[in-house]
XYZ file of C-alpha atoms in Angstrom:
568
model
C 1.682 -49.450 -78.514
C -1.755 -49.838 -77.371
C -4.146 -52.405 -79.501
C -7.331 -51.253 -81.018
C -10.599 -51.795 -78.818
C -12.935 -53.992 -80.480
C -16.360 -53.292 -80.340
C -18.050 -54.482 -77.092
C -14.665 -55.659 -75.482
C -14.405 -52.589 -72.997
C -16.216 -52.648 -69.416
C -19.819 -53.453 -69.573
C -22.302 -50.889 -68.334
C -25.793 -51.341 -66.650
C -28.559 -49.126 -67.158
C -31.647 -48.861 -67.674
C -33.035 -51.032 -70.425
C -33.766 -50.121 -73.715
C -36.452 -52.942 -74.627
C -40.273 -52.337 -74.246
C -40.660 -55.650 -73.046
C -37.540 -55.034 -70.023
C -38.877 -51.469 -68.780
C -42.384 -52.632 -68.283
C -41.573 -55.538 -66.510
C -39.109 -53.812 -64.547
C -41.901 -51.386 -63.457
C -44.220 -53.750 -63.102
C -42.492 -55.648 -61.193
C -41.676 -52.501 -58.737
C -44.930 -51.501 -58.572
C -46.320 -55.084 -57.489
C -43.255 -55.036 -55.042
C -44.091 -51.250 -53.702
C -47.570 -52.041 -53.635
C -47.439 -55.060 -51.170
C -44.805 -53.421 -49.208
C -46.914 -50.434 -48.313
C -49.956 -53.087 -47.591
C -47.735 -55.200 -45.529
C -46.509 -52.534 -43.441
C -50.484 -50.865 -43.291
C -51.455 -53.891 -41.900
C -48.685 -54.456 -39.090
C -49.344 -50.667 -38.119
C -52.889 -51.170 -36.640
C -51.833 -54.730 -35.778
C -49.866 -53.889 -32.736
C -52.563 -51.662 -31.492
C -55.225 -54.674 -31.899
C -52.879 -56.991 -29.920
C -51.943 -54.216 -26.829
C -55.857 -53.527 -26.984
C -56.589 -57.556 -26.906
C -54.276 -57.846 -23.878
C -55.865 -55.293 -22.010
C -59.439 -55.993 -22.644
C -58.884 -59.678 -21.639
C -57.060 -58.826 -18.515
C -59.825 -56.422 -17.581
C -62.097 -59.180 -18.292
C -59.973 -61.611 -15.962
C -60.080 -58.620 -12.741
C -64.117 -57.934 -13.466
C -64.501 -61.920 -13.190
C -62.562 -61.975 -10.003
C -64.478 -59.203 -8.358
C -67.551 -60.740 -9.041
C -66.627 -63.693 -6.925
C -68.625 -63.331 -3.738
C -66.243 -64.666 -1.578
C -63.605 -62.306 -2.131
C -65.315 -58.868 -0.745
C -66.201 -60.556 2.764
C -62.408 -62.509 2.506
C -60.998 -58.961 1.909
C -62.828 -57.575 5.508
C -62.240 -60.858 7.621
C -58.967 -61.870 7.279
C -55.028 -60.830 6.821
C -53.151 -60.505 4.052
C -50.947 -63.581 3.870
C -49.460 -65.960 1.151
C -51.875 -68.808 2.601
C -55.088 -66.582 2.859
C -58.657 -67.361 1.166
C -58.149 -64.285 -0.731
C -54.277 -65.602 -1.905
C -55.623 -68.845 -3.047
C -58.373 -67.726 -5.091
C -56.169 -65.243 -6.782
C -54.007 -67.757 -7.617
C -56.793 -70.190 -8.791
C -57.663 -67.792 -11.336
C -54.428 -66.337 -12.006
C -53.205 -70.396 -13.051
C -56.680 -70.675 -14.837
C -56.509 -67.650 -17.122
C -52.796 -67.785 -17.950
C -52.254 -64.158 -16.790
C -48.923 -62.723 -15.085
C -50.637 -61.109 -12.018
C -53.683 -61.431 -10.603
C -53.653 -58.599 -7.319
C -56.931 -57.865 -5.005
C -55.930 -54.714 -3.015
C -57.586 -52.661 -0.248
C -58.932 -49.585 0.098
C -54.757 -48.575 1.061
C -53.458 -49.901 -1.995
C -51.802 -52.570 0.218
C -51.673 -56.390 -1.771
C -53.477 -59.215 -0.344
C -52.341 -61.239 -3.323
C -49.760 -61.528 -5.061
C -47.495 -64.226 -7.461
C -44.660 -63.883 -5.289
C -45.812 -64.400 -1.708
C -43.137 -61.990 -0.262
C -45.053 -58.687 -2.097
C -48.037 -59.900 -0.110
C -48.636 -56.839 2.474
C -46.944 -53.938 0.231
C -48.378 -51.433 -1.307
C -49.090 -51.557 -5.228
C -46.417 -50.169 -7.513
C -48.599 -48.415 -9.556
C -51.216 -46.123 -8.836
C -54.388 -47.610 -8.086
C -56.516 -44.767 -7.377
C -58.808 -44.392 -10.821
C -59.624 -48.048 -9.532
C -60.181 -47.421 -5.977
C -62.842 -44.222 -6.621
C -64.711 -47.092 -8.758
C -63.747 -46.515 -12.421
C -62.413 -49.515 -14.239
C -59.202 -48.741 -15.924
C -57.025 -50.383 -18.806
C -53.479 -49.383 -19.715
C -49.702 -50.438 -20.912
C -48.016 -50.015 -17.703
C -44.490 -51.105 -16.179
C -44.471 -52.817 -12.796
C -42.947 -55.361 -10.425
C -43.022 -58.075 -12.883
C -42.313 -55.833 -15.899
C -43.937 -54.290 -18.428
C -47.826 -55.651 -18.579
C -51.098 -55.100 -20.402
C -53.771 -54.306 -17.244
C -56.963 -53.927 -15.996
C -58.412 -52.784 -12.886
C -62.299 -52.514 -11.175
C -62.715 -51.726 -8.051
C -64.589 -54.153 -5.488
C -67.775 -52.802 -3.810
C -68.867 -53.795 -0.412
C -72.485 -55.095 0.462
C -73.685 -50.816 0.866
C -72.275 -50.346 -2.555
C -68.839 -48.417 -1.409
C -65.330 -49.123 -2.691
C -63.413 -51.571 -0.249
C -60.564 -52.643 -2.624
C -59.167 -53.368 -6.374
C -58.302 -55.807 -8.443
C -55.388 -55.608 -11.095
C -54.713 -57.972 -13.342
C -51.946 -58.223 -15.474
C -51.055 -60.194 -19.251
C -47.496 -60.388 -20.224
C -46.682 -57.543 -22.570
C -43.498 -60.059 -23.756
C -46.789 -62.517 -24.995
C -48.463 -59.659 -26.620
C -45.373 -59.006 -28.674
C -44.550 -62.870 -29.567
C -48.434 -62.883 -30.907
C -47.076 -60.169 -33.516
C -44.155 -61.536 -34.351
C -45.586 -64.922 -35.001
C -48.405 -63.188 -36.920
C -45.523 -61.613 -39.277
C -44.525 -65.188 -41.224
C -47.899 -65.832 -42.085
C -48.518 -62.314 -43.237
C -44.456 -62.096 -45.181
C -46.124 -65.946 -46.840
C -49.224 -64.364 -48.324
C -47.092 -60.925 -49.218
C -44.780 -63.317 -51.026
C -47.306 -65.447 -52.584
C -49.210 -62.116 -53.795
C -45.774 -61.030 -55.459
C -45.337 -64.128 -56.814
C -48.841 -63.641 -58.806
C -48.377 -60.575 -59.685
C -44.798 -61.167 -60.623
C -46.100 -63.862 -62.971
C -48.807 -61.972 -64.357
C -46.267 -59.011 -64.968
C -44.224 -60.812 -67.227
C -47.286 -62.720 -69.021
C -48.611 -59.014 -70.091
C -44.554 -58.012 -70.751
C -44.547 -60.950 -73.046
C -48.010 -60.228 -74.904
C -46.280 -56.517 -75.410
C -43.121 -57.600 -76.428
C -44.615 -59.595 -78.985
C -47.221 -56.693 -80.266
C -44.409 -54.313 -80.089
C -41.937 -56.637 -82.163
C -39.293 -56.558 -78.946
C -38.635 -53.263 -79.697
C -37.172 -50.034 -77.694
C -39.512 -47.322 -76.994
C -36.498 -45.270 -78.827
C -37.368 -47.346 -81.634
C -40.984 -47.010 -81.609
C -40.667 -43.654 -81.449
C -38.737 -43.317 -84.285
C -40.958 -45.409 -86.476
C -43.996 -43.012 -85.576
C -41.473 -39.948 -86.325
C -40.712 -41.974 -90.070
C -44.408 -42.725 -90.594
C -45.619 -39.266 -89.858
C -42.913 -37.846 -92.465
C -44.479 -40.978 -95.223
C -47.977 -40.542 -94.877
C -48.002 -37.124 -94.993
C -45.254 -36.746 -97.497
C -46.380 -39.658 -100.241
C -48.203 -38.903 -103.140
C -50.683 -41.297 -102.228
C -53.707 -41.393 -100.767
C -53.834 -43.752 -97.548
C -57.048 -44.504 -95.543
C -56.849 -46.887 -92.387
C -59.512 -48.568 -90.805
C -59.932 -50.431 -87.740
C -61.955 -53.994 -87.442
C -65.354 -51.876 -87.244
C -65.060 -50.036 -90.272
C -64.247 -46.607 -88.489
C -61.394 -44.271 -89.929
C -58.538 -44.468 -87.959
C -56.210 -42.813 -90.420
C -56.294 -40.060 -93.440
C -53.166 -38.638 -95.025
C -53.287 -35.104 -96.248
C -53.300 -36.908 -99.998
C -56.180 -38.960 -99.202
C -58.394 -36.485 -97.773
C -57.592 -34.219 -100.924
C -58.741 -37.182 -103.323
C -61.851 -38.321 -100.860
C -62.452 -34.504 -100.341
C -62.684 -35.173 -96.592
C -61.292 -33.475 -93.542
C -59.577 -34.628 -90.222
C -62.850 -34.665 -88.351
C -63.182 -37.830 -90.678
C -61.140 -40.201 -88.170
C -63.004 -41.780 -86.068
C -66.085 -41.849 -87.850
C -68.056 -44.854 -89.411
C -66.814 -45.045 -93.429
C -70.340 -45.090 -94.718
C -70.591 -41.914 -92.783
C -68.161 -39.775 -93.979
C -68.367 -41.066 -98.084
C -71.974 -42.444 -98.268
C -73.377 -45.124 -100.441
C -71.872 -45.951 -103.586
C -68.486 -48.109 -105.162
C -65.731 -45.829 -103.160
C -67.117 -46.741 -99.888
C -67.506 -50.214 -101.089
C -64.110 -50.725 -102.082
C -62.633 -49.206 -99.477
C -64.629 -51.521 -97.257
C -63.639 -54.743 -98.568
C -67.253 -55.300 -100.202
C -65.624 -55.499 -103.842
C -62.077 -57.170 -103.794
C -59.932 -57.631 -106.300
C -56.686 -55.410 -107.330
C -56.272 -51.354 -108.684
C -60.433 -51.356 -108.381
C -61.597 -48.107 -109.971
C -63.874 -45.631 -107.966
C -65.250 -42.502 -108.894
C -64.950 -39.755 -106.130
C -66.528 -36.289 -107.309
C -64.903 -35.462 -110.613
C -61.853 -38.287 -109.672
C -61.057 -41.244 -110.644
C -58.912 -43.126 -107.994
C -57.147 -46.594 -108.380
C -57.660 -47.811 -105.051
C -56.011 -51.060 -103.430
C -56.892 -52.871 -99.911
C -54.385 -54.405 -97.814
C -56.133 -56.432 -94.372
C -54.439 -55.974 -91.518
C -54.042 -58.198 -88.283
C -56.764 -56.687 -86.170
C -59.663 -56.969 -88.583
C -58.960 -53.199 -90.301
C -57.769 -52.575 -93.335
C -55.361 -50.284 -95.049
C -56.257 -48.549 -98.526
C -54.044 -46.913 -100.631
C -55.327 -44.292 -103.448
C -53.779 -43.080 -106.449
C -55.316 -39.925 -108.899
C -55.930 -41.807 -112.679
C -58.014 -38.430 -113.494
C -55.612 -37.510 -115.445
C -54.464 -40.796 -117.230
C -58.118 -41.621 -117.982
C -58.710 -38.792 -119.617
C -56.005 -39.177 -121.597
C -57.021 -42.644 -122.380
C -59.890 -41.447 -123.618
C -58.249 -38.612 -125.599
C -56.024 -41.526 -127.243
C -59.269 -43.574 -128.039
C -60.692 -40.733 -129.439
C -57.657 -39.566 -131.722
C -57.526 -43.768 -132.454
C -60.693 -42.994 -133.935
C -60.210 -39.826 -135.442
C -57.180 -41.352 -137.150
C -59.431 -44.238 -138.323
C -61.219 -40.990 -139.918
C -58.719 -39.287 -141.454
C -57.534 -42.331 -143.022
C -60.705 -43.183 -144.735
C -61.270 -39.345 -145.386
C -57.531 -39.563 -147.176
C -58.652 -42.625 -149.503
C -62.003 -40.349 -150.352
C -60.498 -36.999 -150.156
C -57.794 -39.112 -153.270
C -60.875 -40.486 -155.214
C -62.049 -37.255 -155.341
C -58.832 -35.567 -156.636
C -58.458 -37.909 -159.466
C -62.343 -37.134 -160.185
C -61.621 -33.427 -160.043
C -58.263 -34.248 -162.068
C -60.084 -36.174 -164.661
C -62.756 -33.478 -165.567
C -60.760 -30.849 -165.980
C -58.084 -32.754 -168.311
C -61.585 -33.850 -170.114
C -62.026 -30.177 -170.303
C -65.738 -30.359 -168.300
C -65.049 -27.043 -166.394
C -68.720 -26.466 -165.425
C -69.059 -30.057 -163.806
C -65.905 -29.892 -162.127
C -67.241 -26.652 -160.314
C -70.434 -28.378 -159.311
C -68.731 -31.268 -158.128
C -66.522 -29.225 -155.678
C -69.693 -26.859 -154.348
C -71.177 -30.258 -153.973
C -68.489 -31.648 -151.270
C -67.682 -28.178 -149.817
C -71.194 -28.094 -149.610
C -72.097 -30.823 -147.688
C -69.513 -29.916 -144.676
C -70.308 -26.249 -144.731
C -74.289 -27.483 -144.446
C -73.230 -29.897 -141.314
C -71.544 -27.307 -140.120
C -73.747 -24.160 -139.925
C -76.606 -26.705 -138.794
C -74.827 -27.227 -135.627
C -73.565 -23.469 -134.987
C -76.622 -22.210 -135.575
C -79.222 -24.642 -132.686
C -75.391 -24.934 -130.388
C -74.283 -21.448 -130.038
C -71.301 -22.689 -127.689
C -67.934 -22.574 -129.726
C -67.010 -26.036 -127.089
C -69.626 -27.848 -127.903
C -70.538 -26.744 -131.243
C -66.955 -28.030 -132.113
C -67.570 -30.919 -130.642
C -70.720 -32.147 -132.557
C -69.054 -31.252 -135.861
C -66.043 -33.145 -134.916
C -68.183 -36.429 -133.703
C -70.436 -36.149 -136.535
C -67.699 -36.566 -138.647
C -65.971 -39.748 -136.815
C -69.301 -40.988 -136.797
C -69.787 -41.067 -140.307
C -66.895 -42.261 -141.582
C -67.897 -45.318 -139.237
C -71.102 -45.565 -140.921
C -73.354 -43.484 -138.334
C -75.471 -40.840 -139.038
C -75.488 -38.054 -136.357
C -78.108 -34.859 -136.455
C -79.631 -32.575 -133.777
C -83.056 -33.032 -133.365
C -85.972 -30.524 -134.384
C -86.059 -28.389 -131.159
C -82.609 -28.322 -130.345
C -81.230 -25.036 -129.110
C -78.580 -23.896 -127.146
C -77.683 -20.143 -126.389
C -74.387 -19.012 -125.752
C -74.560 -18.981 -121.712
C -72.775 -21.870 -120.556
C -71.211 -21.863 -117.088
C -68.882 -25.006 -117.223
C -68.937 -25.725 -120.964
C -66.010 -28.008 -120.139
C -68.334 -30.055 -117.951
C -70.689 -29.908 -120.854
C -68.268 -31.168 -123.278
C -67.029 -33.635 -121.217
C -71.151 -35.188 -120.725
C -71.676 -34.542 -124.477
C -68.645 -36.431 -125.704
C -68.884 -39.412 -123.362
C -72.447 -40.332 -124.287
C -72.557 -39.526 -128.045
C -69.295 -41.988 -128.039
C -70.731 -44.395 -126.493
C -73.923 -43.834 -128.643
C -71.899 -44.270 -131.767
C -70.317 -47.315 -130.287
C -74.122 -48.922 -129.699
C -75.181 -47.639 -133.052
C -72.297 -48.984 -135.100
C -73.397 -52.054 -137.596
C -77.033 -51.728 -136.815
C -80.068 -51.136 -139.155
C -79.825 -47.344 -140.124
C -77.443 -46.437 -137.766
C -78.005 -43.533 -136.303
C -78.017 -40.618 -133.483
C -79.986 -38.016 -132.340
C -78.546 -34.918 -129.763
C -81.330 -32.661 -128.408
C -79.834 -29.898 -126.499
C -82.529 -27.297 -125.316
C -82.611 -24.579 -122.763
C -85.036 -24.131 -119.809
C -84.571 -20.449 -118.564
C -81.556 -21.637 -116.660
C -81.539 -25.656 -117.207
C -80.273 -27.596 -119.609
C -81.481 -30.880 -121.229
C -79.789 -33.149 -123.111
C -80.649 -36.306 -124.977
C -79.021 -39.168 -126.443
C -80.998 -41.224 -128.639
C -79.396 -44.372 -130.564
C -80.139 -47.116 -133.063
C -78.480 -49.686 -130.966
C -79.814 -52.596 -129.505
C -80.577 -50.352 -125.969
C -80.065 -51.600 -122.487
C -81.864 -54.126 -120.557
C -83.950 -53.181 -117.964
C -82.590 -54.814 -115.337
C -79.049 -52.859 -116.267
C -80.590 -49.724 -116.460
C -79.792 -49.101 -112.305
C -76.175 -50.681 -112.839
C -74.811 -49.261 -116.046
C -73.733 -45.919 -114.395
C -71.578 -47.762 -111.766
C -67.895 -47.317 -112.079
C -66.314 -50.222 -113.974
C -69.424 -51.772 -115.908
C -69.375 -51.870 -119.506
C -70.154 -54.240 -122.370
C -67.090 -52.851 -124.513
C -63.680 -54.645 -124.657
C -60.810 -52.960 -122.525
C -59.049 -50.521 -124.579
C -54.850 -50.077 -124.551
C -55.127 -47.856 -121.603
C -56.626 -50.889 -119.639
C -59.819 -49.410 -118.033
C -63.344 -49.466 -119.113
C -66.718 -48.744 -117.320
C -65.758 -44.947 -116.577
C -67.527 -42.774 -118.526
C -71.226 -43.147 -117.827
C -69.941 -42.654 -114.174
C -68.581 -39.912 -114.969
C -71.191 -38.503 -116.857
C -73.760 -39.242 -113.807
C -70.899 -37.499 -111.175
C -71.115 -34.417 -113.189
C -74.604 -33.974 -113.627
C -75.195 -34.753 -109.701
C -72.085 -32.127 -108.652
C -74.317 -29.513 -110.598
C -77.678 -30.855 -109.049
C -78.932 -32.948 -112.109
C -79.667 -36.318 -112.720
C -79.094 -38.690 -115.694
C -81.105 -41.527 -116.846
C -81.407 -44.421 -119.344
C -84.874 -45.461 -121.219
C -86.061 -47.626 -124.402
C -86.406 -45.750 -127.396
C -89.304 -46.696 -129.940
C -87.796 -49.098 -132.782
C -85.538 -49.695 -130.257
C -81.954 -48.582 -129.005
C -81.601 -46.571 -125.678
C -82.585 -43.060 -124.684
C -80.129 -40.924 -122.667
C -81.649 -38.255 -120.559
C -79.452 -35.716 -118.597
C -80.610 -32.599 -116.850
C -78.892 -30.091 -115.691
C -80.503 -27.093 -113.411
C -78.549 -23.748 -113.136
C -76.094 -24.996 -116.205
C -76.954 -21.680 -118.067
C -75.859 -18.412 -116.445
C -78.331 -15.194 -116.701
C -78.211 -13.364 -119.831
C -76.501 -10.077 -119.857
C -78.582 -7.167 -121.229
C -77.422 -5.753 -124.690
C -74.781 -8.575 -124.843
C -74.186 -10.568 -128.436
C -76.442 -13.198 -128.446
C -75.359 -14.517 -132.376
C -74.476 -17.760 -133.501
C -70.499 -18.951 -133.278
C -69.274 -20.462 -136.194
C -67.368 -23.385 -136.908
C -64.927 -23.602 -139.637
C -66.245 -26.801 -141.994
C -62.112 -27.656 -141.594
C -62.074 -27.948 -138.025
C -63.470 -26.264 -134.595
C -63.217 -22.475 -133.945
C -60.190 -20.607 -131.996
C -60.303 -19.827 -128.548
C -62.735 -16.660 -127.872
C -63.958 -14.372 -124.800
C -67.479 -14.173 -124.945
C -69.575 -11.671 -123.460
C -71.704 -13.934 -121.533
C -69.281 -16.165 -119.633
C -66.357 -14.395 -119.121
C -64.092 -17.380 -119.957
C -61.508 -18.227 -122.009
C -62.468 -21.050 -124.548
């Protein structure tokens, strides 16, 4: 019965590695090699040529030197070829002197009247000499006598200028080829010296990628860009990369839905692509700290900024739109509940009142005491639904009003305030409204004759609000500052974030082309101004243009008007 295999105890197999760091050497490595192979072998190619072309130039140097000896012309017409002639000896003289195999003067016949061995001396030439002997100088590989030679011939001129012989001389070709082969150690030396370097530098750059890549396989790598494609765009979370200049290398689907961005983002400088303000500062690094709030349109994002290695940055985002909202729904019902409980303790005081007057039997006072407290709501109440004429925001006032004077905090509308029933994002409105008239009531709370005015009047299509308080107003050197996300002069609340809705407020009014600002008020307090162009729509001809009403008990129910077209 055969045993089990255990892992890795079978036959080893070699393949091609899996590591980043072993394939790029590996290639590097046979590039280098291929590289100075193929240079090696382009330089030995022409090199041959050089040396043959050498050997023939110097041996046609060697035959035009012994032509030009004057002796040798009027030797060559005197005497007889023989191995102890004038014309012998000098071709041996040069032949020793020069180092080459052959050094032959001919005749006109081709016949030798030297020659290195004496016993060729009267025969005729083994090659053909007669380029040389009708005056043209000649070089050439050739096979001979002696072998196979590099060679050059001129022809020798008599005293009239005709051709009366040749000289040939010949190099060794056996020389011309040791000259090559002892030129091929020097040049396999450098070759392997130039590997060497570039072996070396090979695995210095596989080392630097080995450690950026972590050792990893490029099966690896590519799986981790397959896994991070599937996160980023798969998250719930916004996540913005940058590199070490502050350009956008990076935006997941999520982020450019909460940034309101687009693709053609990466790339791009960050102030380019969000503009001044707290987002791009956070997201820069320019305010640190952890889950920093910015403001992006009508967001508000939690964003936090991780450094990375290289000098970028990564930033992740997360939507609190719709937690801070209902943080500030919770401090609002805190409040109201604050209100309803004091409104309980008066709302008893005034049953046992009631209660006592009619068991005293003073019917007629009783009824005047009730019309005076139904009264006094129903008054509050048509005031404000007769200047606002939106159910939203009508409901609203009466609703604040109340909070605010149960906390001691007297709210009206102003003298000129009117608003016709034409809103085209009363939500928007609200949402403006409500922010500053809390934090109105917040200022005015515990001062001198605390109270707050709301102007709300229409300009053909533009609205203007105004805020005025009794509180002790905002420095001017806050005034810029106030409307930035996070500041605020309040303690944080139970949902942990503060500084949000004068931000708010100013994003809203600038998404409809308005601005808000802040000013002294005389006797002091602050002065909120916010206008808003194109926040009224046109009016429709023979539409209802009368007042909404608000129950004294609470706001009105949900109604299609005429004007707007939208459920409210």
């Amino acid at each position: 019965m055969n045993a089990p295999r255990t892992p890795g105890s079978g036959p080893r197999r070699f393949g091609w590695p899996q590591r980043v760091f072993s394939q790029v050497l590996l290639m590097q490595l046979a590039i280098i090699t291929g590289v100075i192979v193929l240079v090696t072998g382009l330089f030995l190619a022409p090199l041959s040529t050089q040396l043959d072309d050498q050997a023939m130039r110097r041996a046609l140097a060697i035959a035009q030197s012994t032509a030009a000896q004057p002796g040798i012309v009027k030797d060559l017409s005197t005497t007889d070829p023989s191995g102890r002639g004038p014309v012998q000896s000098a071709a041996e003289r040069v032949r020793r002197a020069t180092g080459a195999e052959y050094v032959v003067v001919m005749d006109r016949r081709g016949v030798r009247w030297s020659h290195p061995a004496v016993r060729r001396i009267g025969e005729v030439v083994s090659t053909d000499p007669g380029a040389a002997l009708r005056g043209r100088e000649v070089m050439e590989i050739d096979s001979g006598t002696l072998g196979r030679s590099a060679r050059g011939k001129v022809p020798l001129f008599g005293s009239s200028g005709e051709v009366v012989g040749a000289v040939s001389v010949g190099i060794e070709y056996d020389s011309v080829r040791a000259r090559l082969l002892g030129a091929i150690p020097g040049l396999l030396a450098y070759a392997g010296g130039a590997l060497a370097v570039g072996a070396l530098a090979a695995y210095l750059i596989a080392r630097r990628l080995q450690r950026q890549t972590h050792d990893l396989a490029f099966s690896d790598i590519s799986a981790l860009l397959t896994e991070r494609e599937a996160m980023l765009h798969g998250i719930r979370e916004g996540v913005v990369a940058l590199d070490g200049a502050g350009r956008v290398r990076l935006l997941n689907d999520e982020a450019q839905r909460l940034l309101g961005l687009g693709p053609e983002a990466a790339g791009r400088p960050l102030e380019e692509v969000l503009g001044d303000g707290r987002t791009a500062d956070v997201l820069a690094g320019r305010v640190v700290g952890d889950d920093l709030l910015a403001v992006r349109g009508s967001r508000v994002l939690l964003a936090n900024r991780m450094p990375t290695d290289d000098g970028g940055a990564v930033v992740t985002l997360r939507d609190r739109t719709e937690l801070e909202h209902l943080g500030r729904e919770l401090d609002s019902t805190t409040g109201l509940i604050d209100a309803l409980r004091a409104q309980d303790h008066e709302h008893a005081n005034r049953l046992h009142t009631l209660l006592g007057l009619l068991e005293l039997e003073m019917h007629e006072d009783a009824m005047e005491f009730i019309t005076e407290v139904v009264g006094v709501h129903r008054a509050t109440a048509e005031q404000v639904t007769e200047k606002v004429q939106d159910p939203l925001l009508a409901a609203l006032l009466v609703g604040k009003a109340t909070v605010a004077a149960e906390r001691g905090v007297s709210l009206r509308l102003t003298p000129g305030t009117l608003l016709p029933d034409r809103v085209v994002d009363p939500r928007g409105l609200v949402t403006v409204v409500g922010n500053l008239v809390d934090n109105a009531t917040d200022a005015a709370t515990g001062s001198d004759g605390a109270r707050i005015e709301v102007g709300l009047c229409a300009e053909s299509r533009t609205v203007i609000l105004e805020v005025r308080d009794s509180g002790p107003g905002v420095p001017r050197e806050q005034r810029a500052s106030i409307f930035t996300e996070g500041w605020s002069t309040k303690d944080v609340p139970a949902h942990g974030r503060r500084g949000l809705g004068l931000a708010l407020v100013r994003r809203l009014a600038e998404r409809q082309g308005g601005r808000v600002t802040v000013s002294g008020a005389d006797g002091g307090g602050a002065v909120f101004t916010v206008v808003l162009p194109e926040a009224l729509a046109e009016p429709v001809p023979g539409a209802s243009a009368g007042p909404a009403t608000v129950s004294p008990d609470g706001p009105p129910p949900p109604t299609r008007t005429a004007t707007t077209g939208e459920q409210r």
